[in-house]
Amino acid sequence: MALSAGTRRTVACLLVGLGALLIVAAVMIPTYTVSKLAKTPLDLEITTIATNQPGEDSLVLDSKSLTAPEGAAKIDTNVPLISQRFTTVEEPSDATQMTLQAGQTLRRIDKQGDTGLLTATVDRVTIDRKSGEPVAKDPNGSIAVTVNKDMQSIADPVQHTGLQYRFPIGTEKKTYPYFDVNARKSFDVKFLEESEINDMKVYHFQMSVPVTNMWDVIQAPTNKLSLPASKWGLEGDDPVTMTRFYTNTRDLWVEPQTGTVIKGGEQIHLYYARSGDHPDVTALKSHLVFDENTIESQISVAKENIDKLSLYGRIMPIVLGVLGVAAVVGGVFLGIRGGAAPAGAGRRGPGRGGDDSPTEQIRIQKNL
């Protein structure tokens, strides 16, 4: 059934209006919706596991040998290590900022229970959800490495600077400041190269933590020890004071669109010495790297967020834009047709009423 001219004009206006609305939506979604999505989610829960690399040094000081009545400090070799970190979102958190809490332990798995625990840290920091950098308030975080008599962690307020558990949305090939929990300060993490991990494009960054006097960082009993020289492997029995020093080389492989750390590694070295440039006794030396399950899990997290950004940042705007243009073109075409008079419409014969059709007179001859 053909539409009347008035109906055509109405439908045309509706199509043009709908098309314009779709085109506006196509423009607004990338600028508004994506900006809302391009933030670290508040339901973040990430567990990472790193293990020492086979074939490389993995040395741990046997703490019991320091208190033994006889013998020098003993360094265990080829020690199997596992570092576990569980990161969650805590309060205060809102639309623009979030508080991350990371509980991390390092243990040797060749010993059971607490005897295998080497370090335990609870780190908290409030960051900007888009840039990943700590918020501008003092203090913006805390670090706990000790417990009280009730086995509750004792947190010291610590001002965090630089990135830490994630990189910015849209990571660039440049140098960023990166916070080190052990040294409690940030150092430059430098872009090295673009590469791939399991078919995912990543940016490889690396940072070096210079030799750091841990007694200057936190005056814990284990960071400065006075023991007989023989315990340190030196001659004599006079007390010798040793300070614990720390250095590290950290590698990070980052998915640039989301800022997700796909893979991480640390070449950590803790040692006792009279001078930082001359290690006397190794406390810990190992190369720890994310295991394959952690890498795959981080890839899944990155892919999920990439899909969201792609849907709202590219796919939906294209689809809505195409539909909007098609609706506008269809509306204009229908409007033009609706405004044009059909050929022959409204013609009137001479002496006849407006729409009266001429009558043909047929003569029939009869044969007589």
Coordinates of C-alpha atoms in Angstrom, one line a residue:
M1 CA 0.0 0.0 0.0
A2 CA 1.5 3.3 -1.1
L3 CA 2.1 6.1 1.5
S4 CA 0.4 9.4 1.1
A5 CA 2.6 12.5 0.6
G6 CA 2.0 13.7 4.1
T7 CA 2.9 10.3 5.6
R8 CA 6.1 10.2 3.5
R9 CA 7.1 13.6 4.9
T10 CA 6.5 12.5 8.5
V11 CA 8.5 9.3 8.0
A12 CA 11.3 11.3 6.3
C13 CA 11.6 13.7 9.2
L14 CA 11.7 10.8 11.7
L15 CA 14.5 9.0 9.7
V16 CA 16.5 12.2 9.5
G17 CA 16.1 12.9 13.2
L18 CA 17.0 9.3 14.1
G19 CA 20.0 9.4 11.8
A20 CA 21.3 12.6 13.4
L21 CA 20.9 11.1 16.8
L22 CA 22.9 8.0 15.8
I23 CA 25.6 10.2 14.3
V24 CA 25.9 12.3 17.5
A25 CA 26.0 9.0 19.6
A26 CA 28.8 7.7 17.3
V27 CA 30.8 10.9 18.0
M28 CA 30.1 11.0 21.8
I29 CA 30.7 7.4 22.7
P30 CA 34.5 7.5 22.1
T31 CA 34.9 10.8 23.9
Y32 CA 32.6 10.2 26.9
T33 CA 32.0 6.5 27.4
V34 CA 35.5 5.4 26.7
S35 CA 36.9 8.0 29.2
K36 CA 34.7 6.3 31.8
L37 CA 35.9 2.8 30.9
A38 CA 39.6 3.8 30.6
K39 CA 40.1 3.4 34.3
T40 CA 41.3 0.6 36.6
P41 CA 38.3 -1.4 37.6
L42 CA 37.2 -1.2 41.3
D43 CA 36.6 -5.0 41.5
L44 CA 40.3 -5.6 40.8
E45 CA 41.7 -8.8 42.4
I46 CA 45.0 -10.0 41.1
T47 CA 47.3 -12.9 42.4
T48 CA 50.8 -13.1 40.9
I49 CA 53.3 -15.8 41.5
A50 CA 57.0 -15.6 40.7
T51 CA 59.6 -18.4 41.0
N52 CA 63.4 -18.5 40.8
Q53 CA 64.8 -19.2 37.4
P54 CA 66.4 -22.7 36.9
G55 CA 70.1 -22.7 36.3
E56 CA 70.7 -19.3 37.9
D57 CA 72.0 -18.5 41.4
S58 CA 69.4 -18.8 44.2
L59 CA 71.2 -18.1 47.4
V60 CA 69.7 -17.7 50.9
L61 CA 71.4 -17.0 54.2
D62 CA 70.6 -19.7 56.8
S63 CA 69.5 -17.4 59.7
K64 CA 70.0 -20.1 62.3
S65 CA 73.7 -20.2 61.5
L66 CA 74.0 -16.7 62.7
T67 CA 72.9 -17.7 66.2
A68 CA 74.6 -21.1 66.3
P69 CA 77.4 -21.2 69.0
E70 CA 80.0 -22.3 66.5
G71 CA 80.8 -22.0 62.8
A72 CA 80.5 -19.1 60.3
A73 CA 77.4 -17.9 58.5
K74 CA 76.1 -20.5 56.1
I75 CA 74.7 -19.7 52.7
D76 CA 72.3 -22.3 51.2
T77 CA 72.6 -22.7 47.4
N78 CA 70.0 -23.7 44.7
V79 CA 67.1 -22.7 47.1
P80 CA 63.7 -23.1 45.5
L81 CA 61.8 -19.8 46.1
I82 CA 58.3 -18.6 45.4
S83 CA 57.0 -15.0 45.7
Q84 CA 53.3 -14.5 46.0
R85 CA 51.4 -11.2 45.8
F86 CA 47.7 -10.7 46.3
T87 CA 46.4 -7.3 45.3
T88 CA 42.9 -6.0 46.2
V89 CA 41.0 -2.7 46.2
E90 CA 40.2 -1.2 49.6
E91 CA 38.7 2.1 50.9
P92 CA 39.0 4.9 50.1
S93 CA 38.0 4.3 46.5
D94 CA 35.6 6.2 44.2
A95 CA 35.1 7.3 40.6
T96 CA 38.5 8.9 40.3
Q97 CA 40.8 7.2 42.8
M98 CA 41.3 3.8 44.3
T99 CA 43.3 2.3 47.2
L100 CA 45.4 -0.8 46.3
Q101 CA 46.5 -3.2 49.0
A102 CA 49.2 -5.7 48.1
G103 CA 50.2 -8.5 50.5
Q104 CA 53.4 -10.1 49.4
T105 CA 55.5 -13.0 50.8
L106 CA 58.7 -14.6 49.7
R107 CA 59.4 -18.1 51.0
R108 CA 61.7 -21.0 50.4
I109 CA 59.6 -24.0 49.5
D110 CA 62.1 -26.6 50.7
K111 CA 61.1 -25.8 54.3
Q112 CA 57.7 -26.1 56.0
G113 CA 55.6 -23.4 57.7
D114 CA 57.1 -20.3 59.2
T115 CA 60.6 -21.7 58.9
G116 CA 60.4 -21.1 55.1
L117 CA 59.1 -17.5 55.3
L118 CA 61.8 -15.0 54.3
T119 CA 59.9 -11.8 54.0
A120 CA 56.3 -10.5 54.3
T121 CA 55.1 -7.1 53.4
V122 CA 51.7 -5.4 53.3
D123 CA 51.7 -2.3 51.0
R124 CA 48.9 0.2 50.6
V125 CA 48.7 3.1 48.2
T126 CA 45.9 5.3 46.9
I127 CA 46.3 6.0 43.1
D128 CA 44.5 7.8 40.3
R129 CA 42.4 5.2 38.4
K130 CA 43.5 6.5 35.0
S131 CA 47.1 7.5 35.3
G132 CA 48.1 4.8 37.9
E133 CA 50.1 7.4 39.8
P134 CA 49.7 8.0 43.6
V135 CA 47.3 10.8 44.5
A136 CA 48.6 14.1 45.8
K137 CA 48.0 13.8 49.5
D138 CA 50.4 13.1 52.4
P139 CA 50.6 10.3 53.3
N140 CA 49.1 8.5 50.3
G141 CA 50.1 5.0 51.5
S142 CA 51.7 2.8 54.1
I143 CA 54.0 -0.2 54.4
A144 CA 54.0 -2.9 57.0
V145 CA 56.8 -5.4 57.5
T146 CA 56.5 -6.2 61.2
V147 CA 53.7 -7.4 63.5
N148 CA 52.8 -6.8 67.1
K149 CA 52.3 -9.4 69.9
D150 CA 48.8 -10.2 68.6
M151 CA 50.3 -10.9 65.1
Q152 CA 48.7 -7.8 63.6
S153 CA 50.7 -5.9 61.0
I154 CA 52.2 -2.6 62.1
A155 CA 51.9 -0.1 59.2
D156 CA 54.3 2.9 58.8
P157 CA 52.9 5.8 56.8
V158 CA 55.0 6.1 53.6
Q159 CA 54.6 8.7 50.8
H160 CA 54.5 6.8 47.5
T161 CA 55.7 8.4 44.3
G162 CA 55.6 7.0 40.7
L163 CA 53.9 4.0 39.2
Q164 CA 53.8 0.6 41.0
Y165 CA 51.3 -2.1 40.3
R166 CA 50.1 -1.0 36.9
F167 CA 51.0 1.5 34.1
P168 CA 48.8 4.2 32.6
I169 CA 45.9 3.6 30.2
G170 CA 47.7 4.1 26.9
T171 CA 51.3 3.4 28.1
E172 CA 53.9 5.2 26.0
K173 CA 57.4 4.3 25.0
K174 CA 59.1 6.5 27.5
T175 CA 60.7 6.6 31.0
Y176 CA 58.4 6.6 34.0
P177 CA 59.1 6.9 37.7
Y178 CA 58.5 3.5 39.5
F179 CA 58.2 2.9 43.2
D180 CA 60.3 0.2 44.9
V181 CA 58.7 -1.1 48.2
N182 CA 62.0 -2.2 49.7
A183 CA 63.9 1.0 49.1
R184 CA 60.7 3.0 49.7
K185 CA 61.4 5.5 46.9
S186 CA 61.0 5.7 43.1
F187 CA 63.5 5.2 40.4
D188 CA 63.4 5.5 36.6
V189 CA 61.9 2.6 34.7
K190 CA 63.1 2.9 31.1
F191 CA 61.4 1.7 27.9
L192 CA 63.7 -0.9 26.2
E193 CA 61.8 -2.4 23.3
E194 CA 58.5 -3.6 21.9
S195 CA 58.0 -7.3 21.8
E196 CA 55.4 -10.1 22.1
I197 CA 54.4 -12.5 24.8
N198 CA 52.1 -15.3 23.7
D199 CA 51.0 -13.3 20.6
M200 CA 50.2 -10.2 22.7
K201 CA 52.1 -6.9 22.0
V202 CA 54.0 -5.7 25.1
Y203 CA 56.4 -2.9 26.0
H204 CA 59.5 -4.0 27.9
F205 CA 60.6 -1.7 30.6
Q206 CA 63.6 -2.0 33.0
M207 CA 64.7 -0.3 36.2
S208 CA 67.8 -0.5 38.3
V209 CA 67.7 0.1 42.1
P210 CA 71.1 1.3 43.1
V211 CA 72.8 -0.1 46.2
T212 CA 70.7 1.0 49.2
N213 CA 71.5 1.0 52.9
M214 CA 68.5 -0.7 54.4
W215 CA 69.3 0.7 57.9
D216 CA 68.7 4.2 56.4
V217 CA 65.3 3.0 55.1
I218 CA 64.0 1.3 58.3
Q219 CA 65.9 0.7 61.5
A220 CA 64.9 -2.9 61.9
P221 CA 67.1 -5.3 64.0
T222 CA 67.9 -7.4 60.9
N223 CA 69.2 -4.4 59.0
K224 CA 72.3 -4.0 61.2
L225 CA 74.0 -6.8 63.1
S226 CA 77.0 -6.9 65.4
L227 CA 78.5 -10.4 65.6
P228 CA 81.9 -12.0 66.2
A229 CA 84.2 -11.6 63.2
S230 CA 84.3 -15.4 62.7
K231 CA 80.6 -15.4 62.1
W232 CA 81.1 -13.2 59.1
G233 CA 83.9 -15.4 57.9
L234 CA 86.6 -13.0 59.0
E235 CA 89.6 -13.5 61.3
G236 CA 89.3 -13.0 65.0
D237 CA 86.4 -12.9 67.5
D238 CA 86.0 -9.2 68.0
P239 CA 82.5 -7.9 67.2
V240 CA 82.1 -6.6 63.7
T241 CA 79.0 -4.6 62.7
M242 CA 77.5 -5.4 59.3
T243 CA 74.7 -3.4 57.6
R244 CA 72.3 -5.0 55.2
F245 CA 72.3 -3.5 51.7
Y246 CA 69.9 -4.0 48.8
T247 CA 70.0 -3.7 45.0
N248 CA 67.7 -4.9 42.3
T249 CA 67.1 -5.0 38.5
R250 CA 63.4 -5.1 37.7
D251 CA 61.9 -6.0 34.3
L252 CA 58.3 -5.3 33.4
W253 CA 56.4 -6.3 30.2
V254 CA 53.3 -4.1 29.9
E255 CA 50.3 -4.3 27.6
P256 CA 50.2 -0.7 26.4
Q257 CA 46.4 -0.1 25.8
T258 CA 45.4 -1.1 29.3
G259 CA 48.6 -0.7 31.3
T260 CA 48.4 -4.3 32.5
V261 CA 51.7 -5.8 33.7
I262 CA 51.8 -9.1 31.7
K263 CA 55.1 -10.3 33.0
G264 CA 57.5 -9.2 35.7
G265 CA 60.9 -10.2 36.9
E266 CA 63.4 -9.2 39.7
Q267 CA 67.1 -9.8 40.0
I268 CA 67.2 -9.2 43.7
H269 CA 70.4 -9.0 45.9
L270 CA 70.4 -8.5 49.7
Y271 CA 73.8 -8.7 51.5
Y272 CA 75.6 -7.8 54.7
A273 CA 78.6 -5.6 54.4
R274 CA 80.8 -3.1 56.1
S275 CA 80.7 -1.0 52.9
G276 CA 78.0 -1.0 50.3
D277 CA 80.4 -1.5 47.4
H278 CA 81.9 -4.7 48.9
P279 CA 79.5 -7.5 49.8
D280 CA 80.7 -9.7 52.7
V281 CA 77.8 -12.1 53.3
T282 CA 74.9 -12.8 50.9
A283 CA 71.5 -12.7 52.6
L284 CA 69.5 -13.3 49.4
K285 CA 70.3 -13.5 45.7
S286 CA 67.9 -14.8 43.2
H287 CA 66.2 -14.1 39.8
L288 CA 62.4 -14.3 40.3
V289 CA 60.0 -14.2 37.3
F290 CA 56.2 -14.6 36.9
D291 CA 55.2 -18.2 36.2
E292 CA 53.3 -19.2 33.1
N293 CA 49.9 -19.4 34.8
T294 CA 50.3 -15.8 36.1
I295 CA 51.3 -14.6 32.6
E296 CA 48.2 -16.2 31.1
S297 CA 46.0 -14.8 33.8
Q298 CA 47.3 -11.3 33.2
I299 CA 46.9 -11.7 29.4
S300 CA 43.2 -12.6 30.0
V301 CA 42.7 -9.5 32.1
A302 CA 44.3 -7.3 29.5
K303 CA 42.2 -8.9 26.6
E304 CA 39.0 -8.4 28.5
N305 CA 39.7 -4.7 29.0
I306 CA 41.0 -4.3 25.4
D307 CA 37.7 -5.8 24.1
K308 CA 35.7 -3.3 26.2
L309 CA 37.8 -0.4 24.9
S310 CA 37.5 -1.6 21.3
L311 CA 33.7 -2.1 21.6
Y312 CA 33.0 1.4 22.8
G313 CA 35.9 3.1 21.2
R314 CA 35.7 1.7 17.6
I315 CA 33.0 -0.9 16.9
M316 CA 30.0 0.9 18.3
P317 CA 30.9 4.3 16.8
I318 CA 31.4 2.8 13.3
V319 CA 28.1 0.8 13.4
L320 CA 26.1 3.8 14.8
G321 CA 27.7 6.1 12.3
V322 CA 26.9 3.9 9.3
L323 CA 23.3 3.4 10.5
G324 CA 23.0 7.2 11.2
V325 CA 24.2 8.1 7.7
A326 CA 21.9 5.5 6.1
A327 CA 18.9 6.8 8.1
V328 CA 19.6 10.4 7.0
V329 CA 20.1 9.5 3.4
G330 CA 16.9 7.4 3.4
G331 CA 15.0 10.2 5.1
V332 CA 16.2 12.8 2.6
F333 CA 15.3 10.6 -0.4
L334 CA 11.9 9.8 1.0
G335 CA 11.3 13.5 1.7
I336 CA 12.2 14.4 -1.9
R337 CA 9.8 11.8 -3.3
G338 CA 7.0 12.9 -1.0
G339 CA 7.3 16.5 -2.1
A340 CA 7.2 15.8 -5.9
A341 CA 3.8 15.7 -7.8
P342 CA 3.3 12.5 -9.9
A343 CA 3.1 12.9 -13.6
G344 CA -0.4 13.6 -14.9
A345 CA -1.8 14.2 -11.4
G346 CA -4.5 16.9 -11.2
R347 CA -5.1 17.2 -15.0
R348 CA -8.6 18.2 -15.9
G349 CA -10.3 17.8 -19.3
P350 CA -12.1 20.8 -20.8
G351 CA -15.6 21.3 -19.5
R352 CA -15.3 18.4 -17.1
G353 CA -15.1 18.1 -13.4
G354 CA -11.8 17.8 -11.7
D355 CA -11.3 14.0 -11.7
D356 CA -14.0 12.9 -14.1
S357 CA -12.6 10.5 -16.7
P358 CA -13.6 11.1 -20.3
T359 CA -16.2 8.8 -21.6
E360 CA -15.6 7.1 -25.0
Q361 CA -18.6 6.8 -27.2
I362 CA -18.7 3.5 -29.0
R363 CA -20.9 3.2 -32.1
I364 CA -22.3 -0.2 -33.0
Q365 CA -23.5 -0.6 -36.6
K366 CA -26.1 -3.2 -37.1
N367 CA -26.2 -5.1 -40.3
L368 CA -29.7 -5.2 -41.5

